[in-house]
Short mmCIF file of C-alpha atoms and ligand atoms in Angstrom, two decimals:
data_model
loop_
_atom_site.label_atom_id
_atom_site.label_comp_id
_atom_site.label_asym_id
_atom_site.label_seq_id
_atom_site.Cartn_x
_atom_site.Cartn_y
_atom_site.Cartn_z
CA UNK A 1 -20.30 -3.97 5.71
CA UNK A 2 -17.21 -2.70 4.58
CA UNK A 3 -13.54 -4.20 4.44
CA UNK A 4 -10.82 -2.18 5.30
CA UNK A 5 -6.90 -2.27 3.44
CA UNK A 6 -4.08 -0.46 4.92
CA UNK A 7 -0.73 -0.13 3.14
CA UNK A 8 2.10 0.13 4.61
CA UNK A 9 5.77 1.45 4.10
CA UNK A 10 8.66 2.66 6.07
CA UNK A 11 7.95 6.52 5.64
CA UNK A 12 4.55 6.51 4.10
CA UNK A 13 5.38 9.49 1.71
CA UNK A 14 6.45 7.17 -1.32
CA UNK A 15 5.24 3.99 -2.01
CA UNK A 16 2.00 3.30 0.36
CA UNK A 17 0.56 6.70 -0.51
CA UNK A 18 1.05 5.64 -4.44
CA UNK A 19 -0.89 2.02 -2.99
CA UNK A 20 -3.26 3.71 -0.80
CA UNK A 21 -3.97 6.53 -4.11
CA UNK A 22 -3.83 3.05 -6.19
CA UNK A 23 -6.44 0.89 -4.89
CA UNK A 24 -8.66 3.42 -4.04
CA UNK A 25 -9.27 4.52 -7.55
CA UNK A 26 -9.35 0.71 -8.75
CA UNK A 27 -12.06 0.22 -6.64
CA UNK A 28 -13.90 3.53 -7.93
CA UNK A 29 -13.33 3.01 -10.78
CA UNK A 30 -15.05 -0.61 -10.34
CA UNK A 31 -17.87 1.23 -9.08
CA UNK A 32 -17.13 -0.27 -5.73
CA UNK A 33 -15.67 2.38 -3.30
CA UNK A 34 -18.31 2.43 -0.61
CA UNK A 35 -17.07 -1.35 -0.13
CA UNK A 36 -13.75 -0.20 0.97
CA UNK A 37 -11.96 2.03 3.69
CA UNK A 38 -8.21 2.52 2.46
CA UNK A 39 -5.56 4.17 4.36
CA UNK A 40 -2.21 4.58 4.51
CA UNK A 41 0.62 4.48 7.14
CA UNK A 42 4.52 4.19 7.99
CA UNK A 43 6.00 2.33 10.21
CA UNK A 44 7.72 4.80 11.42
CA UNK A 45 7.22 8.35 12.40
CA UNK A 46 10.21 10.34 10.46
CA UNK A 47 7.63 12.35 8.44
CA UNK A 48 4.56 12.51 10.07
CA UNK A 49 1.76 15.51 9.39
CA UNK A 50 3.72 15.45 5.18
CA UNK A 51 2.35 15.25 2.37
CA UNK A 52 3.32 12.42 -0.25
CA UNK A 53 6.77 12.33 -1.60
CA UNK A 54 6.92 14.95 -5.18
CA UNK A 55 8.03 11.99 -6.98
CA UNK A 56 4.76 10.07 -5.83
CA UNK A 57 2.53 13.17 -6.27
CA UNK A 58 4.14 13.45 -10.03
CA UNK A 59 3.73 9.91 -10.64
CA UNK A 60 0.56 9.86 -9.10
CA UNK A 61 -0.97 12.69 -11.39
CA UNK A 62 0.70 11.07 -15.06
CA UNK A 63 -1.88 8.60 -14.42
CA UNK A 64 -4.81 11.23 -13.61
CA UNK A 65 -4.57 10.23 -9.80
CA UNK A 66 -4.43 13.08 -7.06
CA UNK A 67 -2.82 11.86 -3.67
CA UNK A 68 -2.61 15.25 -2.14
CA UNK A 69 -5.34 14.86 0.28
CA UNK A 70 -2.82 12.16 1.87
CA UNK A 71 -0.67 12.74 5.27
CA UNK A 72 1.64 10.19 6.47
CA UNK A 73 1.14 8.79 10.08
CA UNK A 74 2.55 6.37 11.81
CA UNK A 75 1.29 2.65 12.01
CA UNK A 76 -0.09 2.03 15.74
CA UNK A 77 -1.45 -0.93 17.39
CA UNK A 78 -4.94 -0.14 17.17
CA UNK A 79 -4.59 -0.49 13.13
CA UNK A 80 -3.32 -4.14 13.50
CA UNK A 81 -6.80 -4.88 15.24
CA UNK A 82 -9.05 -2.03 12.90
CA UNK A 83 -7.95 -3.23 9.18
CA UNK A 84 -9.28 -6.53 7.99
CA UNK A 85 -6.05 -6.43 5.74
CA UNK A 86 -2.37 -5.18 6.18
CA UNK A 87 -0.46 -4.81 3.16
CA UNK A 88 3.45 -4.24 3.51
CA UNK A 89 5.17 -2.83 0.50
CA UNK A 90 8.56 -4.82 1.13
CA UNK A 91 10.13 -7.67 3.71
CA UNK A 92 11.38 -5.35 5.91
CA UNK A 93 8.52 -3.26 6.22
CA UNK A 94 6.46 -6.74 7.34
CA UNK A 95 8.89 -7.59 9.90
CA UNK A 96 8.48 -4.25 11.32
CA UNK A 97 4.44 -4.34 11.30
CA UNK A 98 4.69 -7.75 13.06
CA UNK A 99 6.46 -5.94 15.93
CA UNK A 100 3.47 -4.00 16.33
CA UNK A 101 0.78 -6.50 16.13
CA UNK A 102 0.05 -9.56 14.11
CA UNK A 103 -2.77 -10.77 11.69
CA UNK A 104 -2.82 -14.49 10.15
CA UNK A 105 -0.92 -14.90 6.88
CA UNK A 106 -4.11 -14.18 4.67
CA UNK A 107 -4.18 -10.81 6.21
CA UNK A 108 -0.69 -9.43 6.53
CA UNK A 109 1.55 -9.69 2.94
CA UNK A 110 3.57 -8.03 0.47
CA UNK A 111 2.01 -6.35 -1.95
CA UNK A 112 4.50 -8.19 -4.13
CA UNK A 113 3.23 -11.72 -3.43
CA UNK A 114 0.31 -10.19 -5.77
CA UNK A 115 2.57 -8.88 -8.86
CA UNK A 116 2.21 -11.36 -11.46
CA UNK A 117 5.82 -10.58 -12.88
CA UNK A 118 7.70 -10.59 -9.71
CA UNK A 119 10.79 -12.56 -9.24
CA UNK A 120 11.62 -10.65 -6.29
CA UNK A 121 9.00 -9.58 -3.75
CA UNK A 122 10.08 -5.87 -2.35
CA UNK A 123 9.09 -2.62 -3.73
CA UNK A 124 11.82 -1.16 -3.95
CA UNK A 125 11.81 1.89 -2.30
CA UNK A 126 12.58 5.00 -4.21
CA UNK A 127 12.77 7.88 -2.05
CA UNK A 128 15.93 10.22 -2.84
CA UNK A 129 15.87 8.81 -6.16
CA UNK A 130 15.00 9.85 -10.03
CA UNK A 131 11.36 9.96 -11.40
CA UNK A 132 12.19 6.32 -12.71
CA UNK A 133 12.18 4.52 -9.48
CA UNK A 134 8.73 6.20 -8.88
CA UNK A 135 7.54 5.20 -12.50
CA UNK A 136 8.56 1.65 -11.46
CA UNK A 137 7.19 1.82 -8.02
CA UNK A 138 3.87 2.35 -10.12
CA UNK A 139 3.98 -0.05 -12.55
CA UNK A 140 4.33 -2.80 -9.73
CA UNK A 141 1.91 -1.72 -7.60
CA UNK A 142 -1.17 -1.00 -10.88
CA UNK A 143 0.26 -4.79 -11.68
CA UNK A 144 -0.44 -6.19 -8.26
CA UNK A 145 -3.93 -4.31 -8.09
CA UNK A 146 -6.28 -6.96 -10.02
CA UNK A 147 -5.12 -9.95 -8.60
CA UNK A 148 -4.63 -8.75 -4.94
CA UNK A 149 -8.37 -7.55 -4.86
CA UNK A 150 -9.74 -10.79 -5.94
CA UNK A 151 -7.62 -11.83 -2.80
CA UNK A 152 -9.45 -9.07 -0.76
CA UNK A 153 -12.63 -9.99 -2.08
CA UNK A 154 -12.30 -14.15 -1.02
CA UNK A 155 -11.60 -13.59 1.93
CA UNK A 156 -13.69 -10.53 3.19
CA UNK A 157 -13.51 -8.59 6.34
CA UNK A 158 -12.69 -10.34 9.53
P1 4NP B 201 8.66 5.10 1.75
O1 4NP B 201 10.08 5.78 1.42
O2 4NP B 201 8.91 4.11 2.87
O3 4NP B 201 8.28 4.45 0.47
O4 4NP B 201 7.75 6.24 2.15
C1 4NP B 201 10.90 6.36 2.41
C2 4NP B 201 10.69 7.65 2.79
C3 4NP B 201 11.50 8.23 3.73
C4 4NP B 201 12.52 7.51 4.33
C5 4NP B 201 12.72 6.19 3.94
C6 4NP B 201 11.91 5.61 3.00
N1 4NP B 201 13.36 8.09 5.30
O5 4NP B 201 14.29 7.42 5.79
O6 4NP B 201 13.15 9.27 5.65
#
């Protein structure tokens, strides 16, 4: 039995792929990645078939992590019933995957609601930007990681 954890952002080249790249080595590196199915997706469609963002794939590989075999796609309906967790990676992003489906409150959150330092609960989202929005991008999400699996883990898949 496996539980599945989707992350989502608006163009899912630079902050979900980073969460998607993320968890999935956490969970390796737990020896636990044939628990999980992780995935990725926008909700919208402006760069479907890409790869992740440079700034993503850079900050991605400072930390030994290689998100390259990553495409962004859009977020359809059929996810909202598929993944036993959504994860948005800011407010407007979660109003938007509402439109499309909805899961109870247990299964559809900000990532933020996870990050132990937040005061504010968006990532913020740093595409056009300098390599330090990514490096912060990062540093929230590797926060949120710990604490958002032992959320995963109570409540299991669906
Ligand atoms: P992301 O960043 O949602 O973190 O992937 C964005 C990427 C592209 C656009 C907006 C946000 N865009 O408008 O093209």
């Amino acid at each position: 039995m496996t539980t599945s954890v989707l992350f989502v952002c608006l163009g899912n080249i630079c902050r979900s792929p980073l969460a998607h790249g993320l968890f999935a080595h956490h969970v390796q590196t737990l020896g636990r990645a044939s628990e999980f199915v992780v995935d990725s997706a926008g909700t919208s469609g402006y760069h479907a078939g890409e790869l992740p963002d440079d700034g993503s794939i850079r900050e991605a590989a400072r930390h030994g992590l290689d998100i390259t075999d990553q495409r962004s796609r859009r977020l359809v309906a059929r996810d909202m019933d598929a993944f036993d967790f959504v994860i948005a990676m800011d407010t407007s992003n979660l109003r938007n995957i509402r439109r499309v489906g909805s899961l109870p409150p247990e299964r559809l959150f900000r990532i933020r609601d996870f990050d132990p330092e937040a005061l504010e609960f968006d990532v913020p989202d740093p595409y056009g930007g300098g390599p330090g929005g990514f490096r912060r991008v990062y540093e929230m999400l590797e926060r949120s990681m710990d604490p958002l699996l032992v959320h995963i883990d109570h409540h299991g898949p669906r």
